[in-house]
Coordinates of C-alpha atoms in Angstrom, one line a residue:
M23 CA 130.0 137.5 122.2
G24 CA 131.2 134.1 121.2
Y25 CA 129.8 130.6 121.4
I26 CA 126.6 129.5 123.2
L27 CA 125.7 125.9 123.9
G28 CA 122.0 125.1 124.4
I29 CA 121.0 121.8 126.0
S30 CA 117.7 120.0 126.3
A31 CA 117.6 116.7 128.2
Y32 CA 116.0 114.4 130.8
Y33 CA 112.5 114.3 129.6
H34 CA 112.4 113.2 125.9
D35 CA 114.1 114.0 122.7
S36 CA 117.3 115.5 124.2
A37 CA 119.4 117.6 122.0
A38 CA 122.3 120.1 121.8
C39 CA 122.6 123.3 119.7
L40 CA 125.6 125.6 119.2
L41 CA 125.3 129.3 118.3
K42 CA 128.1 131.7 117.4
D43 CA 126.5 134.9 118.3
A44 CA 123.1 134.7 116.5
E45 CA 124.1 132.2 113.9
I46 CA 123.2 128.5 114.2
I47 CA 126.4 126.5 113.7
A48 CA 125.1 123.0 114.5
A49 CA 122.2 121.2 116.2
A50 CA 121.5 117.5 116.7
Q51 CA 119.3 115.1 118.7
E52 CA 121.0 112.6 120.9
E53 CA 118.8 109.8 119.4
R54 CA 120.6 110.1 116.1
F55 CA 123.8 108.9 117.8
S56 CA 122.5 106.5 120.5
R57 CA 119.9 105.0 118.2
I58 CA 117.4 105.1 121.0
K59 CA 114.2 106.8 119.7
N60 CA 113.4 110.0 121.6
D61 CA 116.4 109.4 123.8
E62 CA 116.1 111.5 127.0
S63 CA 119.7 111.0 128.3
F64 CA 122.2 113.8 128.5
P65 CA 123.2 114.7 124.9
T66 CA 126.9 113.9 125.2
E67 CA 127.3 112.8 121.6
A68 CA 125.2 115.6 120.2
I69 CA 127.4 118.1 122.2
K70 CA 130.6 116.4 120.9
F71 CA 129.3 116.7 117.3
C72 CA 128.5 120.4 117.7
L73 CA 132.0 121.1 119.1
K74 CA 133.7 119.0 116.4
F75 CA 131.7 120.7 113.6
A76 CA 132.7 124.1 114.9
N77 CA 136.3 122.9 115.5
I78 CA 136.4 124.2 119.1
S79 CA 136.8 122.6 122.5
L80 CA 134.1 122.8 125.2
A81 CA 136.4 125.1 127.2
E82 CA 136.0 127.6 124.3
V83 CA 132.3 127.8 124.7
D84 CA 131.3 131.1 126.5
H85 CA 127.9 130.2 127.8
V86 CA 126.0 126.9 128.5
V87 CA 122.2 127.0 129.0
F88 CA 119.6 124.4 129.9
Y89 CA 116.1 124.6 128.4
E90 CA 114.1 124.6 131.6
K91 CA 114.1 125.3 135.4
P92 CA 114.1 122.0 137.4
F93 CA 113.2 123.6 140.7
L94 CA 110.0 125.1 139.3
K95 CA 109.1 121.7 137.8
F96 CA 109.7 120.1 141.2
E97 CA 107.5 122.7 142.8
R98 CA 104.7 121.9 140.3
L99 CA 105.1 118.2 141.1
L100 CA 104.8 118.7 144.9
E101 CA 101.9 121.1 144.7
T102 CA 100.0 118.8 142.4
Y103 CA 100.4 115.8 144.7
V104 CA 99.3 117.9 147.7
H105 CA 96.3 119.2 145.8
F106 CA 95.1 115.7 144.8
A107 CA 96.0 113.9 148.0
P108 CA 95.4 111.2 149.0
R109 CA 95.2 110.1 145.3
G110 CA 98.5 109.4 143.7
L111 CA 100.4 108.0 146.6
K112 CA 101.8 105.2 144.4
S113 CA 103.0 107.6 141.7
F114 CA 104.4 110.0 144.4
L115 CA 106.5 107.2 146.0
K116 CA 107.8 106.2 142.6
A117 CA 108.7 109.8 141.5
M118 CA 110.2 111.2 144.7
P119 CA 113.4 109.0 144.9
I120 CA 114.2 109.9 141.3
W121 CA 113.9 113.6 142.0
L122 CA 115.6 113.6 145.3
K123 CA 118.5 111.5 144.0
D124 CA 119.0 112.9 140.6
K125 CA 116.7 115.5 139.0
L126 CA 117.0 118.1 141.7
F127 CA 120.7 118.1 141.1
I128 CA 120.6 118.7 137.4
K129 CA 123.0 121.6 137.5
K130 CA 125.6 119.4 139.3
N131 CA 124.9 116.5 136.8
I132 CA 125.3 118.8 133.8
A133 CA 128.6 120.2 135.1
K134 CA 129.9 116.7 135.7
A135 CA 128.8 115.5 132.2
L136 CA 130.5 118.5 130.6
H137 CA 133.7 118.0 132.5
C138 CA 133.7 114.4 131.3
I139 CA 133.5 115.7 127.7
D140 CA 136.3 118.1 128.3
P141 CA 138.4 118.0 131.5
N142 CA 139.4 121.6 130.8
W143 CA 135.8 122.7 131.3
E144 CA 135.7 123.6 135.0
K145 CA 132.8 122.2 137.0
S146 CA 132.5 125.5 138.8
R147 CA 131.6 127.5 135.7
T148 CA 128.2 129.1 135.5
I149 CA 125.4 127.2 133.9
L150 CA 122.3 129.2 132.9
F151 CA 118.7 128.1 132.9
T152 CA 115.7 129.4 131.0
D153 CA 112.0 128.7 131.2
H154 CA 110.8 125.7 129.1
H155 CA 108.2 127.8 127.3
H156 CA 110.4 130.8 126.9
A157 CA 112.9 128.4 125.2
H158 CA 110.1 127.3 122.8
A159 CA 109.1 130.9 122.2
A160 CA 112.7 131.9 121.4
S161 CA 113.1 129.0 119.0
A162 CA 109.9 130.1 117.2
F163 CA 110.5 133.8 116.9
Y164 CA 114.3 134.5 116.7
P165 CA 115.0 132.4 113.6
S166 CA 111.7 133.4 111.9
P167 CA 111.7 135.9 109.0
F168 CA 109.6 138.4 111.0
D169 CA 110.7 141.5 112.9
E170 CA 107.4 141.5 114.8
A171 CA 105.0 138.5 115.6
V172 CA 102.6 137.0 118.0
V173 CA 104.4 133.9 119.4
L174 CA 102.3 130.9 120.6
T175 CA 103.8 128.0 122.4
I176 CA 101.7 125.0 123.2
D177 CA 102.7 121.5 124.4
G178 CA 102.1 119.0 127.3
V179 CA 103.7 121.0 130.1
G180 CA 106.9 122.8 130.9
E181 CA 107.5 123.8 134.5
W182 CA 103.9 125.1 135.0
A183 CA 102.9 126.5 131.7
T184 CA 101.2 124.5 129.0
T185 CA 100.4 127.3 126.6
T186 CA 102.0 130.8 126.4
V187 CA 101.5 133.9 124.3
S188 CA 104.3 136.4 123.8
I189 CA 105.0 139.3 121.5
G190 CA 108.2 139.3 119.6
N191 CA 109.6 142.6 118.4
M192 CA 113.1 142.5 117.0
A193 CA 115.3 141.2 119.8
Q194 CA 112.6 141.6 122.5
L195 CA 110.3 138.7 123.5
T196 CA 107.6 139.7 126.0
L197 CA 105.3 137.2 127.7
K198 CA 101.7 138.3 127.7
K199 CA 99.6 135.4 129.0
E200 CA 99.7 131.7 129.8
I201 CA 97.6 128.7 130.7
N202 CA 99.0 126.5 133.4
F203 CA 99.0 122.8 134.4
P204 CA 96.9 120.7 134.6
N205 CA 95.0 122.5 131.9
S206 CA 96.8 121.3 128.8
L207 CA 95.7 120.9 125.2
G208 CA 98.8 118.8 124.6
L209 CA 98.1 116.5 127.5
L210 CA 94.5 116.2 126.3
Y211 CA 95.7 115.0 122.9
S212 CA 98.2 112.7 124.6
A213 CA 95.5 111.2 126.8
F214 CA 93.7 110.2 123.6
T215 CA 97.0 108.9 122.2
Y216 CA 97.3 106.7 125.3
Y217 CA 93.7 105.6 125.1
L218 CA 94.1 104.6 121.5
G219 CA 97.0 102.3 122.4
F220 CA 99.9 104.5 121.1
E221 CA 102.9 105.8 123.0
V222 CA 102.6 109.2 124.7
N223 CA 105.2 111.8 123.7
S224 CA 106.0 109.8 120.6
D225 CA 103.0 108.6 118.6
E226 CA 100.7 111.6 118.6
Y227 CA 101.3 111.9 114.9
K228 CA 99.7 108.4 114.5
V229 CA 96.5 109.8 116.0
M230 CA 96.7 112.6 113.4
G231 CA 97.1 110.2 110.6
L232 CA 94.3 107.8 111.9
A233 CA 91.9 110.7 112.3
S234 CA 91.3 110.9 108.5
Y235 CA 89.8 107.4 108.5
G236 CA 87.1 108.3 111.1
T237 CA 84.2 110.7 111.8
P238 CA 84.2 113.1 114.8
V239 CA 81.1 111.6 116.3
Y240 CA 82.5 112.0 119.9
K241 CA 83.3 115.7 119.5
Q242 CA 80.3 117.0 121.5
L243 CA 80.9 114.4 124.2
I244 CA 84.5 115.8 124.6
Y245 CA 83.2 119.4 124.9
D246 CA 80.4 118.4 127.3
H247 CA 82.5 116.4 129.7
L248 CA 86.3 116.8 129.2
I249 CA 87.1 120.5 128.3
D250 CA 85.5 123.8 128.9
V251 CA 86.5 126.2 126.1
K252 CA 86.1 130.0 126.7
A253 CA 85.3 132.5 124.0
D254 CA 88.9 133.5 123.6
G255 CA 90.1 129.9 123.1
S256 CA 91.4 129.5 126.7
F257 CA 90.3 126.3 128.3
L258 CA 89.9 124.2 131.5
L259 CA 90.0 120.4 131.7
N260 CA 87.8 118.3 133.9
M261 CA 90.3 116.4 135.8
D262 CA 87.8 113.8 137.0
Y263 CA 88.5 112.0 133.7
F264 CA 92.3 112.1 133.7
D265 CA 94.9 110.4 135.8
Y266 CA 98.1 112.1 134.6
C267 CA 98.4 114.4 137.6
T268 CA 98.8 111.7 140.2
G269 CA 98.6 108.3 138.4
L270 CA 100.8 106.2 136.3
K271 CA 98.6 106.4 133.3
M272 CA 96.9 109.2 131.3
T273 CA 93.1 108.5 131.7
H274 CA 90.8 107.5 134.5
K275 CA 88.2 104.7 134.5
K276 CA 85.6 107.4 134.2
F277 CA 87.1 108.2 130.8
D278 CA 86.6 104.6 129.7
K279 CA 83.0 104.6 130.9
L280 CA 82.2 107.9 129.1
F281 CA 83.2 106.5 125.8
G282 CA 82.0 102.9 126.4
H283 CA 85.3 101.1 125.8
P284 CA 88.4 100.3 127.7
A285 CA 91.7 101.8 126.5
R286 CA 93.0 99.9 123.5
A287 CA 96.0 97.6 124.2
K288 CA 99.0 98.2 122.0
G289 CA 98.8 95.9 119.0
D290 CA 95.1 95.3 119.2
E291 CA 93.0 95.7 116.1
L292 CA 92.0 99.3 115.2
L293 CA 88.2 99.4 115.2
P294 CA 86.0 102.0 113.6
F295 CA 85.5 103.3 117.2
H296 CA 89.2 104.1 117.5
K297 CA 89.2 105.9 114.1
D298 CA 86.3 108.0 115.2
M299 CA 88.0 108.8 118.5
A300 CA 91.1 109.9 116.7
S301 CA 88.9 112.0 114.4
S302 CA 87.1 113.5 117.3
I303 CA 90.1 114.7 119.3
Q304 CA 91.8 116.0 116.2
K305 CA 88.7 118.1 115.3
V306 CA 88.3 119.4 118.9
T307 CA 92.0 120.4 119.1
E308 CA 91.8 122.0 115.7
E309 CA 88.7 124.0 116.7
I310 CA 90.2 125.2 119.9
M311 CA 93.4 126.3 118.2
I312 CA 91.4 128.2 115.6
K313 CA 89.4 130.0 118.3
L314 CA 92.6 130.7 120.3
T315 CA 94.5 132.1 117.3
Q316 CA 91.5 134.1 116.0
S317 CA 91.3 135.8 119.5
L318 CA 95.0 136.5 119.4
Y319 CA 94.8 138.1 116.0
R320 CA 91.9 140.3 117.1
E321 CA 93.7 141.3 120.3
F322 CA 97.1 142.2 119.1
A323 CA 96.4 143.1 115.4
I324 CA 99.8 141.8 114.3
D325 CA 99.9 140.0 110.9
N326 CA 102.6 137.4 111.8
L327 CA 102.3 134.3 114.0
C328 CA 105.2 132.0 115.2
I329 CA 104.4 128.7 116.8
A330 CA 106.4 126.1 118.7
G331 CA 105.8 123.3 121.2
G332 CA 104.8 119.7 120.5
V333 CA 101.3 120.6 119.3
A334 CA 102.9 122.7 116.5
L335 CA 104.0 119.5 114.8
N336 CA 100.3 118.8 114.0
C337 CA 100.3 119.9 110.4
I338 CA 96.5 119.7 110.0
I339 CA 96.1 122.2 112.8
N340 CA 98.7 124.5 111.4
S341 CA 96.9 124.6 108.1
A342 CA 93.6 125.3 109.8
I343 CA 95.2 128.2 111.7
R344 CA 96.6 129.5 108.4
Q345 CA 93.2 129.3 106.8
H346 CA 91.0 130.6 109.6
S347 CA 92.9 132.6 112.2
G348 CA 93.3 135.9 110.3
F349 CA 97.1 135.9 110.5
K350 CA 98.7 136.7 107.1
Q351 CA 101.9 134.8 107.7
I352 CA 102.7 131.8 109.9
W353 CA 106.1 130.4 110.7
V354 CA 106.4 127.1 112.6
Q355 CA 109.7 126.0 114.2
P356 CA 110.7 122.8 112.3
A357 CA 112.1 121.3 115.5
A358 CA 109.0 122.4 117.4
G359 CA 109.3 119.7 120.2
D360 CA 111.7 119.5 123.1
A361 CA 114.8 119.1 120.8
G362 CA 114.1 122.7 119.6
G363 CA 114.2 123.8 123.2
A364 CA 118.0 123.5 123.0
L365 CA 118.0 126.0 120.2
G366 CA 115.6 128.3 121.9
A367 CA 117.6 128.3 125.2
A368 CA 120.7 129.3 123.3
Y369 CA 118.9 132.1 121.5
S370 CA 117.5 133.2 124.8
V371 CA 121.0 133.7 126.2
Y372 CA 122.1 135.7 123.1
Y373 CA 119.1 138.0 122.9
T374 CA 117.9 138.3 126.6
H375 CA 121.0 137.6 128.7
L376 CA 123.5 139.2 126.4
S377 CA 121.2 141.8 124.8
G378 CA 122.4 140.8 121.3
L379 CA 121.2 142.7 118.3
R380 CA 118.9 141.0 115.8
N381 CA 119.2 141.3 112.0
V382 CA 116.1 139.9 110.2
D383 CA 116.0 138.6 106.7
L384 CA 112.3 139.1 105.7
Q385 CA 112.7 136.8 102.8
T386 CA 113.9 133.6 104.6
D387 CA 114.4 132.1 108.0
A388 CA 117.7 131.4 109.8
M389 CA 117.3 127.6 110.1
K390 CA 119.5 126.7 107.1
Q391 CA 116.8 124.3 105.8
S392 CA 117.1 122.6 109.3
L393 CA 120.1 120.7 107.9
L394 CA 122.2 121.3 111.0
G395 CA 123.5 117.8 111.9
P396 CA 126.5 115.7 110.9
S397 CA 127.7 115.2 107.4
Y398 CA 130.2 112.6 106.1
T399 CA 132.7 112.5 103.3
Q400 CA 132.6 110.0 100.5
K401 CA 135.8 108.5 101.9
E402 CA 134.1 107.9 105.3
V403 CA 131.1 106.3 103.4
I404 CA 133.4 104.0 101.5
A405 CA 135.0 102.9 104.7
A406 CA 131.6 102.0 106.1
L407 CA 130.6 100.1 103.0
H408 CA 133.8 98.1 103.2
V409 CA 132.9 97.0 106.8
Y410 CA 129.7 95.4 105.3
N411 CA 131.6 94.1 102.3
L412 CA 129.4 96.0 99.9
N413 CA 130.3 96.8 96.3
Y414 CA 129.4 100.2 95.0
E415 CA 129.2 102.2 91.8
K416 CA 130.9 105.5 91.8
V417 CA 128.9 107.8 89.5
A418 CA 130.0 111.1 87.9
H419 CA 128.1 114.1 89.4
D420 CA 126.4 115.0 86.1
V421 CA 124.7 111.6 85.7
Y422 CA 124.2 110.7 89.4
Y423 CA 120.7 112.2 89.7
R424 CA 119.7 111.0 86.3
K425 CA 120.4 107.4 87.4
I426 CA 118.5 107.9 90.6
A427 CA 115.6 109.3 88.6
A428 CA 115.6 106.3 86.3
Y429 CA 115.6 103.9 89.3
L430 CA 112.6 105.8 90.7
A431 CA 110.7 105.7 87.4
D432 CA 111.3 102.0 87.3
G433 CA 109.5 101.6 90.6
K434 CA 112.6 101.2 92.7
V435 CA 112.6 102.4 96.3
I436 CA 115.7 104.6 97.1
A437 CA 117.5 105.2 100.4
Y438 CA 118.9 108.7 99.8
F439 CA 121.8 110.1 102.0
K440 CA 123.4 113.4 101.2
G441 CA 124.9 116.3 103.2
R442 CA 124.0 117.3 106.7
T443 CA 121.4 115.4 108.8
E444 CA 118.1 117.1 109.5
F445 CA 117.4 118.6 112.9
G446 CA 113.8 117.9 114.0
P447 CA 111.4 115.0 113.2
R448 CA 111.0 115.5 109.4
A449 CA 113.2 114.0 106.7
L450 CA 113.8 116.9 104.3
G451 CA 115.8 115.3 101.5
S452 CA 119.0 114.5 103.4
R453 CA 118.2 111.3 105.2
S454 CA 115.2 110.1 103.1
I455 CA 113.5 107.1 101.5
L456 CA 112.3 108.1 98.1
A457 CA 109.7 106.5 95.8
D458 CA 107.6 107.2 92.7
P459 CA 104.3 109.0 93.8
R460 CA 102.6 108.1 90.5
N461 CA 102.1 104.6 91.8
A462 CA 99.0 104.4 94.0
E463 CA 100.2 101.1 95.5
M464 CA 103.5 102.6 96.6
K465 CA 102.0 103.7 100.0
A466 CA 101.1 100.1 100.9
I467 CA 104.5 98.8 99.6
L468 CA 106.4 101.3 101.7
N469 CA 104.4 100.7 104.9
A470 CA 104.5 96.9 104.7
K471 CA 108.0 96.2 103.2
I472 CA 110.1 99.2 104.1
K473 CA 108.9 101.0 107.1
F474 CA 107.2 98.0 108.9
R475 CA 104.5 100.2 110.2
E476 CA 100.7 100.6 110.3
S477 CA 98.9 100.6 107.0
F478 CA 97.0 103.8 107.7
R479 CA 100.1 105.9 107.8
P480 CA 100.5 108.4 104.9
F481 CA 103.5 109.5 103.0
A482 CA 104.4 113.0 101.9
P483 CA 105.4 114.6 98.6
A484 CA 108.5 116.6 98.1
I485 CA 107.7 118.8 95.1
L486 CA 109.7 121.4 93.1
A487 CA 108.6 124.7 94.6
E488 CA 107.8 126.1 91.2
F489 CA 105.1 123.5 90.7
A490 CA 103.5 123.7 94.1
D491 CA 100.7 126.1 93.0
L492 CA 99.7 123.7 90.2
Y493 CA 99.3 120.7 92.5
F494 CA 98.1 122.1 95.8
S495 CA 95.8 124.6 97.2
K496 CA 97.4 127.9 98.0
G497 CA 100.7 126.4 96.8
S498 CA 102.3 126.3 100.2
K499 CA 106.0 127.2 99.9
N500 CA 106.7 125.7 103.3
R501 CA 110.0 123.9 103.2
Y502 CA 109.6 121.8 106.4
M503 CA 106.5 119.6 105.9
L504 CA 104.5 121.5 108.6
F505 CA 101.3 122.1 106.8
T506 CA 98.8 120.0 104.8
E507 CA 97.4 121.1 101.5
N508 CA 94.4 120.0 99.5
Y509 CA 95.6 118.1 96.4
L510 CA 94.4 119.6 93.1
G511 CA 96.7 117.7 90.7
N512 CA 94.6 114.9 89.4
A513 CA 95.3 114.9 85.7
D514 CA 91.6 114.9 84.8
K515 CA 91.0 118.0 86.9
V516 CA 94.2 119.9 86.2
P517 CA 95.5 119.3 82.6
D518 CA 99.2 119.1 82.1
T519 CA 99.8 117.5 85.5
V520 CA 100.9 114.0 86.3
S521 CA 98.8 112.5 89.2
I522 CA 100.7 111.6 92.4
P523 CA 98.2 109.3 94.3
G524 CA 101.0 107.6 96.2
A525 CA 101.7 110.8 98.1
V526 CA 98.2 111.9 98.9
H527 CA 96.3 110.9 102.1
V528 CA 92.9 109.3 102.2
D529 CA 91.3 112.6 102.9
G530 CA 92.7 114.2 99.7
T531 CA 95.5 116.2 101.4
A532 CA 99.2 116.0 101.5
R533 CA 101.9 117.2 103.9
V534 CA 103.9 119.1 101.3
Q535 CA 107.6 119.9 101.2
A536 CA 108.2 122.6 98.6
V537 CA 111.9 122.2 97.5
N538 CA 113.5 125.4 96.5
K539 CA 116.6 125.4 94.3
S540 CA 118.5 128.0 96.3
H541 CA 117.7 126.5 99.7
H542 CA 118.2 122.8 98.9
P543 CA 120.1 122.5 95.6
D544 CA 121.0 118.8 95.6
F545 CA 117.5 117.6 96.4
H546 CA 116.1 120.1 93.9
Q547 CA 118.4 118.6 91.3
L548 CA 117.3 115.1 92.0
I549 CA 113.6 115.9 91.7
T550 CA 114.3 117.9 88.6
A551 CA 115.9 114.9 87.0
F552 CA 112.8 112.8 87.8
Y553 CA 110.6 115.5 86.3
N554 CA 112.7 115.7 83.1
L555 CA 112.3 111.9 82.8
T556 CA 108.7 111.5 83.7
G557 CA 106.9 114.9 83.7
C558 CA 106.2 114.4 87.4
P559 CA 107.7 117.2 89.6
A560 CA 107.4 115.4 92.9
V561 CA 108.7 112.3 94.8
I562 CA 107.5 110.5 97.8
N563 CA 109.8 111.5 100.7
T564 CA 109.8 109.7 104.1
S565 CA 112.4 109.4 106.8
L566 CA 115.3 106.9 106.4
N567 CA 114.4 104.5 109.2
V568 CA 112.0 101.8 110.1
M569 CA 109.2 102.2 112.7
N570 CA 110.4 102.7 116.3
E571 CA 113.9 103.6 115.2
P572 CA 115.4 107.1 114.9
M573 CA 116.1 108.6 111.5
A574 CA 119.5 107.6 110.1
S575 CA 122.4 109.9 110.8
G576 CA 125.7 108.2 109.9
P577 CA 126.5 105.9 106.9
E578 CA 126.1 102.7 109.0
D579 CA 122.6 103.7 110.0
A580 CA 121.7 104.1 106.3
I581 CA 123.4 100.8 105.3
R582 CA 121.6 98.8 108.0
C583 CA 118.2 100.3 107.0
F584 CA 119.0 99.4 103.4
L585 CA 120.0 95.9 104.1
N586 CA 117.3 95.1 106.7
T587 CA 114.4 96.2 104.5
E588 CA 113.3 95.8 100.9
I589 CA 114.8 99.1 99.8
D590 CA 116.2 98.5 96.3
I591 CA 118.9 101.2 96.0
L592 CA 121.2 103.0 98.4
A593 CA 122.3 106.4 97.0
I594 CA 124.9 107.7 99.4
E595 CA 127.2 110.7 98.8
G596 CA 127.7 110.1 95.1
L597 CA 127.7 106.3 95.3
L598 CA 125.1 103.8 94.2
I599 CA 124.5 100.3 95.7
D600 CA 122.0 98.1 93.9
K601 CA 120.7 95.3 96.1
K602 CA 120.0 93.0 93.2
R603 CA 123.7 93.0 92.3
L604 CA 124.7 91.9 95.8
A605 CA 125.3 88.2 96.0
F606 CA 124.0 87.0 99.4
E607 CA 127.0 84.8 100.1
E608 CA 129.4 87.8 99.7
L609 CA 127.7 89.8 102.4
S610 CA 129.0 90.3 105.9
L611 CA 126.0 91.8 107.6
P612 CA 125.7 92.3 111.3
G613 CA 122.0 92.1 112.1
Y614 CA 121.0 91.3 108.5
Y615 CA 117.8 89.5 107.9
Q616 CA 115.4 88.8 105.1

């Protein structure tokens, strides 16, 4: 059946994915090339990468598919403005010219952009479109290790839907029910993100991290005034308190009055009130998701659950679902946000449009560890190092990881670059910053001197899968950092373990990445070397970037992050660069600062 190119774009986190029949060949977010966080522009560079990796031209692609239907989205926009009129005139006047000039002609714009990539791709060729939430559902079910599952998608909004429930059975994906705009659990959470002074569609994970520092004292107020939750977990929002339907902001003045404070301005001090607000919305969202998934388990009596959509990146909620819903197995798409829509759209073409057959491996998923982006040869890395006039040490493979382990044990912070770039928001040991989790002060050091971000932000452990049961409750074998686990591994509580306080959140949990030797051999070898040296089977693993910057993709991204922070060592494709050995006067560093 050939090649299928899936595209997501024009809202946030645009991406491209290339399938060959049902196999994922390549996938990447445009931000990794443009260096614009959550880049929404047409994914030209991501498409070029996918084609280059497959060694094909665009003209050889059999089907191109976009991850949503623009006309349905425009219909929702118009109907919403009519419903709330005369409120929202200012927002309407701002939105309409953009739609009438550009967004209604997405098909034409896509065709033009593809023709620019490859003039042999004819503008008249068919471009397919799929529903936004169907793309999410396809991305959740088809690469999962299940032949049958309940599929839940939940985010801000697609065309109309904000939450959908489908049943996946082999190659079939059947929509069963949905909740529509403006009733949206994702937008409720985003409204609190906005109110707390963070960026909507970008910083929701900050609210999740901040929640552990507060108490959910406003939970009942939220239930009493903002959201009506039914017995089955479905819900209705009270739109008197929100402004996202017609306004240019998320919340209404009535929202401020309800909680007794104005929205926090970006950069203002985080007060105990803000921590309690974060805790309250986190707890409400968690309880609704538990109620919803418990209802789905009772209704459909299927043991497997797949989840996608932006809310699926809330790992605390995922863990609560796993613990309380009744489902025996849960699989969450690692690129659960809109980037994953490109993957789901491509899958939708193969299984729905082309009636492809599905072969399921019940032992593992089809995501290839989500290492689906670009890789670079050592020769390419050396060329990039020469641009920056950086000396490097070339290390034999058998001692490379032992040297990295020794640096980590000595308290050094490592920028680690190896193999293909991750697809999705999590660093999984390919574009990572690594540190020693035994040091309780390492969290503060990384936040202040490396990531340049808020002090409340936690760091996650990457642990050898064979040790996960010893350190964490239930010993999650999740490879994608999509669940939190209760930390058990204090040496005084669990003998024969080395404590890892630097990788545990203030609430005693950690967002665990279990590293399996067969799935991720290089990263497993690195952590094993650290374990052999220290007795500690885990490292702190966070993304190779600073705040408000996309994760590194190419060698130059990693080099700039290394030079512009207090990272000590750059370990990149078998090469080691020690910052202490670099004489300042020898450097030729665009954008370098200390």
